[in-house]
Amino acid sequence: MACNILILGGTTEARALAEALAPRAEFSVVISLAGRTAKPLAHAVPMRVGGFGGMPGLAAWLTQHRTAALIDATHPYAACISANAAAAASITGIPLLALRRPAWTPVPGDRWTSVASAAAAAAELGAAPRRVFLALGRQELRPFEAAPQHGYLIRSVDPVDPPLALPRARYLTERGPFDPESETAMLAAHGIDAIVAKNSGGTATYGKIAAARALGIQVFLLRRPDLPQVPEVATVNAVLAWLDHVAARRGV
Ligand code: NAP
């Protein structure tokens, strides 16, 4: 019988993992999305959408679906679901592996300022008006209403609704990946002199970091949250190798 696998997704890597596993008859895979975007991209395996109802709900789902292994391939800033995954795996005894992107590290020419939160970034932008590109989730934008002296360019997958209470905010509705060339052109066209972003790691959103370096733009990077200590790997191939062991142990 195939091994039931649950992937906690919402990232490029989770999608790639689902695609790699879809043709493998020894695995029966479901990918789970939080439901943050109105029209999620298609996935190569069946998808479920929405919260589980906290850690107990996730543990119950794993048990009900006779899950053989859980893969936490969520975004490095999605700390709640990762904590729930660790606790649910521990309670149910279901093997868990985290697929986590290593953080970006600065290279010569980068002008990075590390900040604890979006609110801290809003304060650190300073009193003098700046032209700020916000590359954050829609839920993290409200703190910038406390700094209305700046002009903002805000990019999100779905429209920001209701719009922010900011006199000089412009909105871009776009989905990544974003390459360095188009990011450089976009930042220059809008006269951006500061970026607020997450240290997401990976390649899909690194374009703005490379573009900021080329243009000498300061980047305020939100510090990564603490994540649970669980076995982790950095690549889809490493997850596949780990799952091969899971299948072998179960004689599949
Ligand atoms: P979060 O704060 O860690 O999670 C909040 C709640 O959302 C969780 O307790 C869970 O609800 C639900 N949830 C989160 N991820 C889920 C998933 N994959 N499947 C089912 N339920 C999920 O998460 P977040 O930071 O809001 O991120 C939400 C999703 O967006 C994640 O899947 C993440 O991979 C993706 N994402 C996040 C970011 C980011 O910057 N945070 C960026 C890109 C993509 P219950 O407690 O009810 O189970």
Short mmCIF file of C-alpha atoms and ligand atoms in Angstrom, two decimals:
data_model
loop_
_atom_site.label_atom_id
_atom_site.label_comp_id
_atom_site.label_asym_id
_atom_site.label_seq_id
_atom_site.Cartn_x
_atom_site.Cartn_y
_atom_site.Cartn_z
CA MET A 1 0.00 0.00 0.00
CA ALA A 2 1.27 3.49 -0.84
CA CYS A 3 2.69 5.69 1.94
CA ASN A 4 0.43 8.64 2.71
CA ILE A 5 2.43 11.88 2.76
CA LEU A 6 1.24 15.31 3.85
CA ILE A 7 3.17 18.33 2.57
CA LEU A 8 2.56 21.60 4.38
CA GLY A 9 3.04 23.98 1.49
CA GLY A 10 2.68 27.56 0.30
CA THR A 11 6.17 27.79 -1.20
CA THR A 12 7.90 27.23 -4.54
CA GLU A 13 9.82 24.31 -3.02
CA ALA A 14 6.64 22.61 -1.75
CA ARG A 15 5.18 22.81 -5.24
CA ALA A 16 8.35 21.38 -6.76
CA LEU A 17 8.31 18.55 -4.21
CA ALA A 18 4.68 17.75 -5.04
CA GLU A 19 5.57 17.67 -8.72
CA ALA A 20 8.47 15.29 -8.10
CA LEU A 21 6.30 12.95 -6.00
CA ALA A 22 3.18 12.97 -8.21
CA PRO A 23 4.37 10.21 -10.59
CA ARG A 24 5.67 7.98 -7.75
CA ALA A 25 3.22 5.11 -7.17
CA GLU A 26 4.71 4.29 -3.75
CA PHE A 27 3.50 7.64 -2.35
CA SER A 28 0.00 9.06 -2.02
CA VAL A 29 0.52 12.77 -1.49
CA VAL A 30 -1.70 15.63 -0.32
CA ILE A 31 -0.47 19.21 -0.18
CA SER A 32 -1.96 21.64 2.32
CA LEU A 33 -2.29 25.39 1.79
CA ALA A 34 -3.41 27.97 4.34
CA GLY A 35 -5.72 29.66 1.86
CA ARG A 36 -4.08 33.09 1.97
CA THR A 37 -4.25 33.68 -1.80
CA ALA A 38 -7.56 33.88 -3.64
CA LYS A 39 -6.39 31.82 -6.63
CA PRO A 40 -3.61 29.45 -5.61
CA LEU A 41 -1.42 28.01 -8.35
CA ALA A 42 -2.30 24.50 -9.49
CA HIS A 43 -0.42 21.63 -7.87
CA ALA A 44 0.51 18.22 -9.25
CA VAL A 45 -1.10 16.38 -6.29
CA PRO A 46 -4.46 16.72 -4.49
CA MET A 47 -4.69 19.91 -2.46
CA ARG A 48 -6.51 20.75 0.76
CA VAL A 49 -6.98 24.39 1.75
CA GLY A 50 -7.44 26.07 5.14
CA GLY A 51 -6.23 25.73 8.71
CA PHE A 52 -6.49 22.43 10.59
CA GLY A 53 -7.77 24.06 13.78
CA GLY A 54 -4.47 24.32 15.62
CA MET A 55 -2.09 21.57 16.64
CA PRO A 56 -4.84 19.16 17.83
CA GLY A 57 -6.61 19.50 14.49
CA LEU A 58 -3.42 18.77 12.57
CA ALA A 59 -2.65 15.75 14.79
CA ALA A 60 -6.19 14.43 14.22
CA TRP A 61 -5.89 14.93 10.44
CA LEU A 62 -2.58 13.05 10.36
CA THR A 63 -4.03 10.15 12.31
CA GLN A 64 -7.30 10.00 10.35
CA HIS A 65 -5.44 9.92 7.05
CA ARG A 66 -2.95 7.26 8.26
CA THR A 67 -0.09 9.58 7.41
CA ALA A 68 3.30 7.89 7.04
CA ALA A 69 5.34 11.09 6.95
CA LEU A 70 4.86 14.83 7.29
CA ILE A 71 6.91 17.35 5.32
CA ASP A 72 6.95 20.91 6.59
CA ALA A 73 7.78 22.86 3.45
CA THR A 74 6.23 26.11 4.62
CA HIS A 75 7.83 29.53 4.40
CA PRO A 76 10.54 30.26 6.99
CA TYR A 77 8.36 33.05 8.48
CA ALA A 78 5.34 30.74 8.94
CA ALA A 79 6.31 29.95 12.53
CA CYS A 80 2.88 28.91 13.90
CA ILE A 81 2.26 26.09 11.44
CA SER A 82 5.85 24.87 11.85
CA ALA A 83 5.44 24.77 15.63
CA ASN A 84 2.13 22.91 15.21
CA ALA A 85 3.77 20.44 12.82
CA ALA A 86 6.57 19.70 15.29
CA ALA A 87 4.16 19.19 18.19
CA ALA A 88 1.67 17.12 16.15
CA ALA A 89 4.48 14.89 14.85
CA SER A 90 5.79 14.40 18.35
CA ILE A 91 2.36 13.48 19.76
CA THR A 92 1.41 11.13 16.93
CA GLY A 93 4.91 9.66 16.42
CA ILE A 94 4.69 10.44 12.70
CA PRO A 95 8.11 11.18 11.14
CA LEU A 96 8.57 14.87 10.28
CA LEU A 97 11.10 16.50 8.00
CA ALA A 98 11.36 20.26 7.44
CA LEU A 99 12.38 21.62 4.06
CA ARG A 100 13.87 25.00 4.93
CA ARG A 101 15.59 27.48 2.71
CA PRO A 102 18.87 28.77 4.13
CA ALA A 103 18.75 32.51 4.80
CA TRP A 104 20.43 34.90 2.38
CA THR A 105 23.73 36.25 3.60
CA PRO A 106 25.09 39.67 2.67
CA VAL A 107 27.76 40.09 0.02
CA PRO A 108 29.90 43.19 -0.65
CA GLY A 109 27.71 46.07 -1.79
CA ASP A 110 24.64 45.00 0.19
CA ARG A 111 23.25 47.67 2.56
CA TRP A 112 21.17 45.62 4.98
CA THR A 113 19.61 46.65 8.28
CA SER A 114 18.19 43.86 10.39
CA VAL A 115 14.89 44.68 12.14
CA ALA A 116 12.74 42.73 14.57
CA SER A 117 9.37 43.40 12.96
CA ALA A 118 7.42 45.43 10.43
CA ALA A 119 6.67 48.00 13.18
CA ALA A 120 10.41 48.31 13.90
CA ALA A 121 11.09 48.77 10.18
CA ALA A 122 8.45 51.53 10.00
CA ALA A 123 10.20 53.35 12.87
CA GLU A 124 13.72 52.81 11.47
CA LEU A 125 12.82 54.38 8.12
CA GLY A 126 13.19 57.69 10.00
CA ALA A 127 11.42 61.02 10.01
CA ALA A 128 12.49 62.31 6.59
CA PRO A 129 10.24 61.21 3.71
CA ARG A 130 11.56 58.28 1.69
CA ARG A 131 10.32 56.18 -1.20
CA VAL A 132 9.83 52.72 0.18
CA PHE A 133 9.16 49.41 -1.52
CA LEU A 134 7.27 47.03 0.81
CA ALA A 135 7.73 43.37 -0.16
CA LEU A 136 5.74 41.93 2.72
CA GLY A 137 2.56 39.92 3.15
CA ARG A 138 -0.72 41.80 3.25
CA GLN A 139 -1.06 41.06 6.99
CA GLU A 140 2.22 42.87 7.76
CA LEU A 141 1.47 46.23 6.14
CA ARG A 142 -0.65 48.05 8.75
CA PRO A 143 2.34 49.12 10.93
CA PHE A 144 3.45 51.44 8.11
CA GLU A 145 0.34 53.57 8.65
CA ALA A 146 2.32 54.95 11.63
CA ALA A 147 4.85 56.44 9.15
CA PRO A 148 2.65 58.27 6.60
CA GLN A 149 5.41 60.75 5.65
CA HIS A 150 6.91 58.18 3.25
CA GLY A 151 5.76 57.24 -0.23
CA TYR A 152 5.14 53.50 -0.54
CA LEU A 153 5.10 51.00 -3.36
CA ILE A 154 3.38 47.84 -2.18
CA ARG A 155 3.46 44.54 -4.04
CA SER A 156 1.21 41.61 -3.22
CA VAL A 157 -0.33 38.58 -4.92
CA ASP A 158 -3.90 39.71 -4.14
CA PRO A 159 -5.05 43.34 -3.87
CA VAL A 160 -4.67 45.05 -0.49
CA ASP A 161 -8.30 45.47 0.50
CA PRO A 162 -9.12 47.78 2.15
CA PRO A 163 -6.19 49.93 1.04
CA LEU A 164 -3.87 51.29 3.70
CA ALA A 165 -4.53 54.63 5.38
CA LEU A 166 -1.50 56.16 3.67
CA PRO A 167 -1.67 59.27 1.48
CA ARG A 168 1.11 58.19 -0.88
CA ALA A 169 0.74 54.45 -1.44
CA ARG A 170 0.80 52.74 -4.82
CA TYR A 171 -0.02 49.09 -5.34
CA LEU A 172 1.32 46.36 -7.62
CA THR A 173 -0.55 43.06 -7.84
CA GLU A 174 1.97 40.48 -9.04
CA ARG A 175 3.10 36.96 -8.31
CA GLY A 176 6.81 35.95 -8.37
CA PRO A 177 9.33 34.80 -9.30
CA PHE A 178 10.99 38.14 -10.00
CA ASP A 179 14.33 38.37 -11.81
CA PRO A 180 17.05 40.91 -10.94
CA GLU A 181 16.78 42.77 -14.26
CA SER A 182 13.05 43.50 -14.02
CA GLU A 183 13.38 44.28 -10.29
CA THR A 184 16.17 46.78 -11.03
CA ALA A 185 14.05 48.46 -13.71
CA MET A 186 10.99 48.55 -11.41
CA LEU A 187 12.89 50.00 -8.40
CA ALA A 188 14.60 52.62 -10.58
CA ALA A 189 11.36 53.62 -12.32
CA HIS A 190 9.71 54.28 -8.96
CA GLY A 191 12.76 56.07 -7.48
CA ILE A 192 12.83 53.66 -4.54
CA ASP A 193 15.44 54.39 -1.82
CA ALA A 194 14.49 51.79 0.82
CA ILE A 195 13.10 48.26 0.75
CA VAL A 196 11.43 46.36 3.58
CA ALA A 197 11.44 42.60 3.07
CA LYS A 198 11.87 39.21 4.67
CA ASN A 199 15.01 37.13 4.49
CA SER A 200 13.08 34.44 2.63
CA GLY A 201 16.06 32.60 1.13
CA GLY A 202 15.81 30.80 -2.20
CA THR A 203 15.90 32.30 -5.66
CA ALA A 204 12.28 33.27 -6.40
CA THR A 205 12.41 36.59 -4.51
CA TYR A 206 16.16 37.25 -4.45
CA GLY A 207 15.85 39.52 -7.50
CA LYS A 208 14.99 42.58 -5.41
CA ILE A 209 18.02 41.96 -3.15
CA ALA A 210 20.38 41.80 -6.12
CA ALA A 211 18.67 44.84 -7.63
CA ALA A 212 19.02 46.80 -4.38
CA ARG A 213 22.74 46.01 -4.34
CA ALA A 214 23.13 47.22 -7.94
CA LEU A 215 21.25 50.45 -7.16
CA GLY A 216 22.78 51.07 -3.69
CA ILE A 217 19.35 50.85 -1.99
CA GLN A 218 19.08 50.18 1.75
CA VAL A 219 17.20 46.98 2.62
CA PHE A 220 15.45 46.52 5.97
CA LEU A 221 15.22 42.77 6.54
CA LEU A 222 12.84 41.35 9.11
CA ARG A 223 14.65 38.85 11.32
CA ARG A 224 13.59 35.24 10.90
CA PRO A 225 11.36 33.84 13.64
CA ASP A 226 12.55 30.99 15.84
CA LEU A 227 11.49 27.66 14.39
CA PRO A 228 11.22 24.32 16.18
CA GLN A 229 14.29 22.10 16.24
CA VAL A 230 13.34 19.23 13.94
CA PRO A 231 15.28 17.27 11.32
CA GLU A 232 15.68 19.59 8.35
CA VAL A 233 17.10 19.66 4.84
CA ALA A 234 17.55 22.44 2.30
CA THR A 235 16.64 20.80 -1.01
CA VAL A 236 13.80 18.91 -2.65
CA ASN A 237 16.23 16.11 -3.58
CA ALA A 238 17.14 15.63 0.08
CA VAL A 239 13.45 15.28 0.95
CA LEU A 240 13.04 12.67 -1.79
CA ALA A 241 16.00 10.69 -0.41
CA TRP A 242 14.50 10.82 3.11
CA LEU A 243 11.11 9.67 1.80
CA ASP A 244 12.78 6.74 0.03
CA HIS A 245 13.98 5.61 3.47
CA VAL A 246 10.48 6.02 4.91
CA ALA A 247 9.05 3.86 2.11
CA ALA A 248 11.82 1.26 2.48
CA ARG A 249 11.21 1.00 6.26
CA ARG A 250 7.54 0.33 5.55
CA GLY A 251 8.38 -2.23 2.89
CA VAL A 252 6.72 -0.23 0.11
P1 NAP B 1 1.48 30.82 10.21
O1 NAP B 1 1.40 32.15 10.87
O2 NAP B 1 2.62 29.94 10.60
O3 NAP B 1 0.16 29.98 10.43
C1 NAP B 1 -1.05 30.54 10.93
C2 NAP B 1 -2.12 29.51 10.76
O4 NAP B 1 -2.46 29.35 9.39
C3 NAP B 1 -1.71 28.12 11.22
O5 NAP B 1 -1.82 27.98 12.62
C4 NAP B 1 -2.66 27.25 10.42
O6 NAP B 1 -3.98 27.31 10.95
C5 NAP B 1 -2.73 27.99 9.11
N1 NAP B 1 -1.75 27.48 8.15
C6 NAP B 1 -0.52 28.00 7.85
N2 NAP B 1 0.07 27.31 6.87
C7 NAP B 1 -0.78 26.31 6.55
C8 NAP B 1 -0.75 25.27 5.60
N3 NAP B 1 0.30 25.11 4.77
N4 NAP B 1 -1.82 24.44 5.55
C9 NAP B 1 -2.89 24.60 6.36
N5 NAP B 1 -2.97 25.57 7.27
C10 NAP B 1 -1.94 26.43 7.36
O7 NAP B 1 1.50 31.00 8.63
P2 NAP B 1 1.62 32.30 7.71
O8 NAP B 1 2.93 32.96 7.99
O9 NAP B 1 0.36 33.09 7.80
O10 NAP B 1 1.73 31.60 6.28
C11 NAP B 1 0.59 30.96 5.73
C12 NAP B 1 1.00 30.17 4.52
O11 NAP B 1 1.59 31.03 3.55
C13 NAP B 1 2.03 29.09 4.82
O12 NAP B 1 1.59 27.90 4.20
C14 NAP B 1 3.32 29.58 4.21
O13 NAP B 1 4.09 28.54 3.67
C15 NAP B 1 2.84 30.54 3.13
N6 NAP B 1 3.71 31.70 2.98
C16 NAP B 1 3.99 32.46 4.05
C17 NAP B 1 4.84 33.55 3.90
C18 NAP B 1 5.20 34.39 5.07
O14 NAP B 1 5.96 35.36 4.88
N7 NAP B 1 4.73 34.11 6.28
C19 NAP B 1 5.37 33.85 2.65
C20 NAP B 1 5.05 33.03 1.55
C21 NAP B 1 4.21 31.96 1.73
P3 NAP B 1 -4.52 26.21 11.99
O15 NAP B 1 -3.83 26.52 13.29
O16 NAP B 1 -5.98 26.43 12.00
O17 NAP B 1 -4.11 24.87 11.46
#
